[in-house]
Coordinates of C-alpha atoms in Angstrom, one line a residue:
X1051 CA 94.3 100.5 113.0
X1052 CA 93.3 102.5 116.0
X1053 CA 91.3 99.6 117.6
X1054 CA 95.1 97.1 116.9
X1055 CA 96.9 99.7 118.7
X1056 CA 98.1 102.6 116.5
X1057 CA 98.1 105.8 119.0
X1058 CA 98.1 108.7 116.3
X1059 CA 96.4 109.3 113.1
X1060 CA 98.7 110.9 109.8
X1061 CA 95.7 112.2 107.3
X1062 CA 96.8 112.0 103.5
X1063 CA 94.6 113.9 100.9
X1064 CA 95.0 112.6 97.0
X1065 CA 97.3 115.5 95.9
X1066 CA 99.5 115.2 98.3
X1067 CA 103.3 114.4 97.6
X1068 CA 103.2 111.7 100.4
X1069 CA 100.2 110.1 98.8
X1070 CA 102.1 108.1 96.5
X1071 CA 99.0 108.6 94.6
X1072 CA 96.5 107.3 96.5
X1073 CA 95.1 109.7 99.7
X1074 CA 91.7 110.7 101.1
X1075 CA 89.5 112.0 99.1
X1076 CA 89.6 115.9 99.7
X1077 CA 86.4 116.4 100.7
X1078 CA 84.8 117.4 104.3
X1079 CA 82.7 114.4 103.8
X1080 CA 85.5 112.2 103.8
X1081 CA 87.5 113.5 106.4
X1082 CA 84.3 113.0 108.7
X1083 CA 83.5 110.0 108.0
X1084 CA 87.0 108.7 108.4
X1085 CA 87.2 110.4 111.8
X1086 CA 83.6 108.5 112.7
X1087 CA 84.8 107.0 115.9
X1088 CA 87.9 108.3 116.6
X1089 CA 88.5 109.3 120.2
X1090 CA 90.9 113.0 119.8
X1091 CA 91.3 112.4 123.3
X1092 CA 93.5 109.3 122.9
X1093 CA 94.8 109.7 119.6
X1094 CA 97.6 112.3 118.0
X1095 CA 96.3 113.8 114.7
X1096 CA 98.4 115.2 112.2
X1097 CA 97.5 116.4 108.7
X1098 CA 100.2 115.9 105.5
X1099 CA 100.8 118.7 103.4
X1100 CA 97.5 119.0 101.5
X1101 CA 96.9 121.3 98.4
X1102 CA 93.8 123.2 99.9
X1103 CA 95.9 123.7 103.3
X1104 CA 93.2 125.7 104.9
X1105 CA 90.8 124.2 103.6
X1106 CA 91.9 120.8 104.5
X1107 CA 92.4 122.5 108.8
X1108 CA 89.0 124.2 108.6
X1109 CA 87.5 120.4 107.3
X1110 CA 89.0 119.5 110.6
X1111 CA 88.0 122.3 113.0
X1112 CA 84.6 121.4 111.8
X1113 CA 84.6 118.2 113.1
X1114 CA 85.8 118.9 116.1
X1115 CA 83.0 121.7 116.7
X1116 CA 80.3 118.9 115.7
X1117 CA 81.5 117.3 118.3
X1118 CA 82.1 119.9 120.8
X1119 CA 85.8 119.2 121.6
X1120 CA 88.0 121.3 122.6
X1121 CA 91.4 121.5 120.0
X1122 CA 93.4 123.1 123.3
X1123 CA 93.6 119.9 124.8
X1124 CA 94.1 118.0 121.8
X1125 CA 97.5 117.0 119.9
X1126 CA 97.3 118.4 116.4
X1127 CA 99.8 118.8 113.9
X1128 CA 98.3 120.7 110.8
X1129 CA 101.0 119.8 108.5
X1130 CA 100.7 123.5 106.3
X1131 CA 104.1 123.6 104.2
X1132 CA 103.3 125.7 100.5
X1133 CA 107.3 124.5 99.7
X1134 CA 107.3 121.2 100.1
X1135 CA 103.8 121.5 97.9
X1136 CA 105.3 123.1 95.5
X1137 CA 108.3 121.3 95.4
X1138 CA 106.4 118.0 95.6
X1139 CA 103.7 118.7 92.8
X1140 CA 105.4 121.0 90.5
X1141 CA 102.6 124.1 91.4
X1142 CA 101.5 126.3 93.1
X1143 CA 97.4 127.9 93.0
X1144 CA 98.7 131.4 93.7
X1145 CA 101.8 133.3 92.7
X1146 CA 104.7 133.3 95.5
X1147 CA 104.3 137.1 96.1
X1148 CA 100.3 136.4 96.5
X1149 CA 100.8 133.4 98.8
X1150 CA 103.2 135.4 100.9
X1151 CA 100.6 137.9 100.9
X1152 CA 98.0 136.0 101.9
X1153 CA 99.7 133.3 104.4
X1154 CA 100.3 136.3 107.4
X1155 CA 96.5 136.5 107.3
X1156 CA 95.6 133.0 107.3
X1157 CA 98.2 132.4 110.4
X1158 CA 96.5 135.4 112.3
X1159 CA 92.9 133.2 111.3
X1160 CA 94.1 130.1 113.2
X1161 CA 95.8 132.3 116.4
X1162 CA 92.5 133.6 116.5
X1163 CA 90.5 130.2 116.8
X1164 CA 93.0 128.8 119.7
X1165 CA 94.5 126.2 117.6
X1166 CA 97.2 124.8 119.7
X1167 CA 100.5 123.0 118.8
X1168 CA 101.7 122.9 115.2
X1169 CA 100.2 125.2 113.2
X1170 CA 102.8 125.1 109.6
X1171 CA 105.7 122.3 109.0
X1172 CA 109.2 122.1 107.4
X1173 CA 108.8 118.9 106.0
X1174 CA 111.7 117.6 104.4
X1175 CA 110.6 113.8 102.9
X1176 CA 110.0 115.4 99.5
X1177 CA 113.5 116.2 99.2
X1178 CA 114.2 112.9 100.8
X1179 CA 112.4 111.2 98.4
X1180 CA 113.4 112.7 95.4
X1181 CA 117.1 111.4 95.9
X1182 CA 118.4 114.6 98.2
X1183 CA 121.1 113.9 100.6
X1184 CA 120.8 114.0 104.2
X1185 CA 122.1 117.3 104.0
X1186 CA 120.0 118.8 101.2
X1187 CA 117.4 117.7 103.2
X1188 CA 118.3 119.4 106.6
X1189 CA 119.4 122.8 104.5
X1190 CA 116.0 122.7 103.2
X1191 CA 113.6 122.2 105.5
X1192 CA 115.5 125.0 108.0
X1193 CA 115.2 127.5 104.9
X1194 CA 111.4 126.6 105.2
X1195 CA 110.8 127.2 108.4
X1196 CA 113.3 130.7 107.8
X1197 CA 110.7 131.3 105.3
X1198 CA 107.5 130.6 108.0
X1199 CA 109.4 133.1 110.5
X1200 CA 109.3 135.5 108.0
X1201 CA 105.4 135.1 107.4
X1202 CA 104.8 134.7 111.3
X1203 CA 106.6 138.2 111.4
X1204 CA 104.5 139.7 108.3
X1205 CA 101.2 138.6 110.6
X1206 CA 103.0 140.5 113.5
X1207 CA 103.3 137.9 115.6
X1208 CA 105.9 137.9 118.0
X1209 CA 108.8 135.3 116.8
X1210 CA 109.1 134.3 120.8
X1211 CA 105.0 133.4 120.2
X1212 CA 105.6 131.5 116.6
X1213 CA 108.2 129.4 116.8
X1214 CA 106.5 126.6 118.8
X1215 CA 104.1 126.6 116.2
X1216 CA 106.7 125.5 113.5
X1217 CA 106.9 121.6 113.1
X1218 CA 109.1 119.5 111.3
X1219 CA 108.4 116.5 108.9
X1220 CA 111.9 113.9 108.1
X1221 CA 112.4 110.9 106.2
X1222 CA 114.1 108.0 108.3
X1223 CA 116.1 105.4 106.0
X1224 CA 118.2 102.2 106.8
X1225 CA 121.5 104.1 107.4
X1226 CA 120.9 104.1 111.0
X1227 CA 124.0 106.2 112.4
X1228 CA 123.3 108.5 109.3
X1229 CA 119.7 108.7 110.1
X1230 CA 120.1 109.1 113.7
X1231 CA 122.7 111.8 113.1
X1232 CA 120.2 113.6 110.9
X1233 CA 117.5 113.5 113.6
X1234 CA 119.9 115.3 116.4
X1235 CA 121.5 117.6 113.7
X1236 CA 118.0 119.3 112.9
X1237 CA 117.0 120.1 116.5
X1238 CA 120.8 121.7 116.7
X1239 CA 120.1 123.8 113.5
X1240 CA 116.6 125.0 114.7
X1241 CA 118.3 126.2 118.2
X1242 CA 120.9 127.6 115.8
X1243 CA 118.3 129.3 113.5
X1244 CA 116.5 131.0 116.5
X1245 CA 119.5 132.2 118.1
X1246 CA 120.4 134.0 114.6
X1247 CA 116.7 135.6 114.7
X1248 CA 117.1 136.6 118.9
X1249 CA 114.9 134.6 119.9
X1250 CA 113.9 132.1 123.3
X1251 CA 114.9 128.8 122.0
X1252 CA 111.9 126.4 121.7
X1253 CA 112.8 122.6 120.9
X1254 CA 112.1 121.3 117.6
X1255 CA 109.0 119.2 117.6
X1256 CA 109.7 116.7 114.5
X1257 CA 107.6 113.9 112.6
X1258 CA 109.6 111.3 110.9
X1259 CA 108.0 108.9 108.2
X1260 CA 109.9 105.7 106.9
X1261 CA 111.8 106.7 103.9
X1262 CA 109.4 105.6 100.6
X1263 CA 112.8 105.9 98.5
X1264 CA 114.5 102.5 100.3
X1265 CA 111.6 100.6 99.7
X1266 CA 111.7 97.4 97.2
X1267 CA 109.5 96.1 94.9
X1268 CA 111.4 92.8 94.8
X1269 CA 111.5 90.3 97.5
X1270 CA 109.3 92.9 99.7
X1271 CA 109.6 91.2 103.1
X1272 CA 113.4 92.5 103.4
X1273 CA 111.2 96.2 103.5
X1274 CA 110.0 95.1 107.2
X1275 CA 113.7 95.2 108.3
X1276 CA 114.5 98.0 106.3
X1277 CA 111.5 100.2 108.4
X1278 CA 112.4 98.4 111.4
X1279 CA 115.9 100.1 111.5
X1280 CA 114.8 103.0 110.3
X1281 CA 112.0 103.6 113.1
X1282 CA 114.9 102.9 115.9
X1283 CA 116.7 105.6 114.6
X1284 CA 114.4 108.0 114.2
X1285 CA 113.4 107.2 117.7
X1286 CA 117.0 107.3 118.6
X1287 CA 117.3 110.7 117.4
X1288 CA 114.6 111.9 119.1
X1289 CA 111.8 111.8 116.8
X1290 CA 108.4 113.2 118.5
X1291 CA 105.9 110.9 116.6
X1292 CA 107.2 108.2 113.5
X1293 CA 104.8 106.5 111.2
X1294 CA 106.0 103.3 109.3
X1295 CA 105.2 102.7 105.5
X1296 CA 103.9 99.4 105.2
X1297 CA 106.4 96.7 103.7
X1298 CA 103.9 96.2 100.5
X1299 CA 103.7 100.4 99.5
X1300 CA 106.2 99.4 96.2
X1301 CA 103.4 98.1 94.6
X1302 CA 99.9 99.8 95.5
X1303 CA 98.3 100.5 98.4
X1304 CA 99.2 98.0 101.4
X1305 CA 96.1 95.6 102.9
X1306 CA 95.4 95.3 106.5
X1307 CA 97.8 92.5 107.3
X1308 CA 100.5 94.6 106.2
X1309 CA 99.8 97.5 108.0
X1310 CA 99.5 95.5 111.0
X1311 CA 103.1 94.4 110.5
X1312 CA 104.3 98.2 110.3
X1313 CA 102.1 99.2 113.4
X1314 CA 103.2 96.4 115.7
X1315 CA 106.6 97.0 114.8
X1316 CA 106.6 100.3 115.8
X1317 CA 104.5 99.1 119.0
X1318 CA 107.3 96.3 119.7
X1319 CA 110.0 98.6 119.8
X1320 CA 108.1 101.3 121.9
X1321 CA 106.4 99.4 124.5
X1322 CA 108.3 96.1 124.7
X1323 CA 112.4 97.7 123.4
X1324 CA 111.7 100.9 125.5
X1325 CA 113.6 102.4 121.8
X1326 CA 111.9 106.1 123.6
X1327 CA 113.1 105.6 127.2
X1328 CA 116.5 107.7 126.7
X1329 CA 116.5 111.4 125.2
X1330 CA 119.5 111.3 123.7
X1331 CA 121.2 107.8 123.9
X1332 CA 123.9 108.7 121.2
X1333 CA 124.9 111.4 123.3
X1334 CA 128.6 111.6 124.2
X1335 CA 129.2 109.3 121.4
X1336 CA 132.7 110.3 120.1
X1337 CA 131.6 108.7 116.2
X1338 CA 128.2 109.8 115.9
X1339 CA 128.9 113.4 117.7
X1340 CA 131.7 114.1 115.0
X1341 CA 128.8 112.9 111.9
X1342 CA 126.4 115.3 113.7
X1343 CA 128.6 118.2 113.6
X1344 CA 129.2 117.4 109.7
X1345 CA 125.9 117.2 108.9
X1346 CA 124.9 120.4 110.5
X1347 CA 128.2 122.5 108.8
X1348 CA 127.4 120.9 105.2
X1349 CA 123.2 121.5 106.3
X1350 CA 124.0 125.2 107.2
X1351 CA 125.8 125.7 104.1
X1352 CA 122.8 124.3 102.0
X1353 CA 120.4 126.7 103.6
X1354 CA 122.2 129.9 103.1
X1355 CA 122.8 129.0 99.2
X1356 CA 119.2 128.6 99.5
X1357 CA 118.8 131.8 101.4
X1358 CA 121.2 133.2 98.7
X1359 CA 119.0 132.5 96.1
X1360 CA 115.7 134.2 97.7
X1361 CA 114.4 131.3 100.1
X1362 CA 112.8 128.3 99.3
X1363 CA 110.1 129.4 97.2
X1364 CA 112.5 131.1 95.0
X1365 CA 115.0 128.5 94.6
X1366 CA 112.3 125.7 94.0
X1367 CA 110.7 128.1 91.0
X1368 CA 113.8 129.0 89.6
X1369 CA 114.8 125.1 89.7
X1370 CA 118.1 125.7 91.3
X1371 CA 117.5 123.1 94.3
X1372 CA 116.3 120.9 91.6
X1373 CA 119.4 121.0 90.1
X1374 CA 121.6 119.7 93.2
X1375 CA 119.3 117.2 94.1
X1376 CA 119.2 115.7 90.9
X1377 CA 123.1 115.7 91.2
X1378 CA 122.7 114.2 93.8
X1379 CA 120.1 111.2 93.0
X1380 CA 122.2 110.2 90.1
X1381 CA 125.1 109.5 92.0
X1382 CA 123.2 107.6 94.3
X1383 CA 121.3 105.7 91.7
X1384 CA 125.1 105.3 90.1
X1385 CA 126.2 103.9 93.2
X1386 CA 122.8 101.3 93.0
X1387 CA 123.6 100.9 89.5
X1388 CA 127.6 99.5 89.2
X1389 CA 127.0 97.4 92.5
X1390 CA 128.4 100.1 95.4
X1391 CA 125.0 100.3 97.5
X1392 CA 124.1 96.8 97.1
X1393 CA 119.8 96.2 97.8
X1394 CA 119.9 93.0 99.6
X1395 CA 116.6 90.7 97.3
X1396 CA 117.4 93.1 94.7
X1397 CA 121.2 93.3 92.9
X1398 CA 122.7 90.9 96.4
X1399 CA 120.7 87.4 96.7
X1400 CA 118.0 88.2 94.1
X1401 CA 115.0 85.4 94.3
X1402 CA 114.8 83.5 91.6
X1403 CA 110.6 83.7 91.3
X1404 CA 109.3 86.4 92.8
X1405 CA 106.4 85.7 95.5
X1406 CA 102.9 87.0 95.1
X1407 CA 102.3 90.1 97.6
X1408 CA 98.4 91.0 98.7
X1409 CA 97.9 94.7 98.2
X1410 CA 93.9 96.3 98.3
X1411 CA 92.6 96.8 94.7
X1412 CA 92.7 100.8 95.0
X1413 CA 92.6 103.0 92.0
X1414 CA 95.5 105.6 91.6
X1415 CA 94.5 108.9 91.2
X1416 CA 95.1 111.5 89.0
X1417 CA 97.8 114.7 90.4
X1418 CA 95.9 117.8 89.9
X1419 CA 96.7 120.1 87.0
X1420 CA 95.7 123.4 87.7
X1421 CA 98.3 126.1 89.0
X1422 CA 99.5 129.6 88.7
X1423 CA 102.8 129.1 89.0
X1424 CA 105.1 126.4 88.4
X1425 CA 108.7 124.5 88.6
X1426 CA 110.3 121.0 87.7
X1427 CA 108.5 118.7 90.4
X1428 CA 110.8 116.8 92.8
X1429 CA 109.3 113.4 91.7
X1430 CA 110.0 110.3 94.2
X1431 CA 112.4 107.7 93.3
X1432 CA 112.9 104.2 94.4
X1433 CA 116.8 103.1 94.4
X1434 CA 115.6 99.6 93.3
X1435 CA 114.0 101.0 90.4
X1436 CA 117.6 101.5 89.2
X1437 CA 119.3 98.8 89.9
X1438 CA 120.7 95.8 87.4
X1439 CA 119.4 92.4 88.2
X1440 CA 123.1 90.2 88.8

């Protein structure tokens, strides 16, 4: 993929929610012998939310000594986010109160080893996936990174110091002006957010993934369009780095060809569409200004009934946020359902014989069991997977 022109790397261990179970196997062994070539010079690395968090950063810092690079001049995103694990999996290997305890001490480790760039993420696709709205999904992930400012402050760090260090993680769907809007509305709530702790305000630097949720099983070629709009808008919005989910991830893991497809896509509108050229293109836009706005007044009320309920952890243990986005997810699946949000291939213009797709003959494996704590798990749903054949 790097040799066919993908410029960053996103590394998925098995156990993590955006694994769709399959990932790397979470060993040091694997991680180096999937790096085995890789130039860190040339190449933006970022690592998803990973059970064994530290573990999973030290795996990589080992590599990077074997090789005697230097991580200060690399781009690294170490993608450390215990809510969205928690959320995502259903548990948690330490109680809240000892994670908290422990997580000040583990941010002071990785100050003191000179790790640059971002060190924990808000990532919000869980939420995304799981049927949250837009909304749900912005008032979450700035209640997560609330929640990191609070540890950054228990490692007496200086906020001013930590908040570059804070990363963001979205989902980008096929409701372009919606998605777009999203995008813009989190770097306003992050300024916001810092301006409520007193703070220097330091610009949001977000991920965004191709939302798994939109994503058909049948007639899986209208998927390339589907992440084709969505990775415009994400760039629109001013995504930092986007990675597409191949048009074949319904069914298993995608083949070669197919990921091709998503990389060149994403290659096509960068280098040859210039998608990246503007900062803000929707800027001044009377429509999408006004859906912005909305989205950050319906965001900020999310995060402080979050707040209100103890932060993130809290709510997520106590099932609370559950709750909403459930409410949520079955009105959108109702919507799918009665013939409101139509799924062009699916309920509009179903094939009558479904083609054949090539996926690689991977294995799925197995979410881990153990825990100390645990809540309802925020499981991923496709909309197709509700939706009445007409």
């Amino acid at each position: 993929d790097i040799e066919g022109g993908a410029t960053g790397l996103s590394i998925v261990f098995e156990g993590a929610p955006s694994a769709f179970g399959f990932g790397l196997p979470a060993t040091p062994e694997a991680l180096t012998e999937a790096l085995d070539g890789i130039s860190f010079a040339d190449t933006h690395v970022r690592i998803d939310v990973h059970p064994s968090s530290r573990a999973s950063v030290e795996w990589l810092m080992e590599v990077l000594s074997a090789r005697r690079t230097n991580p200060a001049r690399l781009r690294l995103v170490f993608g450390i986010d215990p809510a969205a694990l928690f959320g995502g999996t259903g548990r948690l290997r330490m109680s809240i109160e000892a994670l908290q305890a422990s997580m000040p001490q583990s941010l002071a480790h990785f100050f003191a080893l000179g790790v640059p760039g971002v060190l924990v993420e808000a990532d919000g696709r869980v939420y995304h996936n799981a049927g949250a709205t837009e909304a749900q999904e912005l008032g979450a992930v700035l209640a997560t990174a609330a929640g990191h400012l609070r540890m950054f402050q228990e490692a007496r760090q200086p906020l001013v110091y930590a908040a570059p260090h804070i990363g963001f993680a979205l989902a980008a769907d096929q409701d372009q002006f919606l998605t777009i809007a999203k995008f813009r509305a989190l770097r306003k709530l992050w300024l916001r957010l810092q301006e409520v702790c007193r703070i220097e305000p330091s610009a949001a630097f977000i991920h965004a993934e191709t939302s798994w949720r939109m994503m058909t099983l049948k007639d899986p070629e209208t998927n390339i369009l589907r992440t084709t709009i969505a990775c415009f808008a994400a760039a629109a919005g001013g995504a930092d780095s986007i990675s597409i989910l191949p048009y074949t991830i319904a069914p298993a893991l995608p083949d070669a060809s197919a990921r091709r497809i998503a990389r060149n896509t994403q290659l096509v509108l960068a280098g040859e569409s210039h998608v990246g050229f503007v900062a803000d293109p929707m800027a001044g836009s009377g429509s999408v200004e006004a859906l912005t706005d909305a989205l950050c007044e319906a965001a900020w009320r999310e995060f402080q009934a979050i707040e209100a309920e103890g932060g993130i952890l809290e709510s997520l243990a106590a099932g609370r946020l559950q709750a909403r986005v459930d409410a949520a997810a079955a009105r959108r699946q109702a919507d799918v359902a009665q013939g409101r949000r139509p799924i062009v291939g699916t309920t509009l213009y179903p094939m009558a014989k479904a083609r054949p797709v090539t996926v690689l003959d991977a294995e799925r494996r197995p979410v881990p069991t153990d825990g100390a704590i645990r809540c309802e798990p925020l499981m991923p749903r496709r909309l197709d997977q509700f939706a009445e054949p007409v």
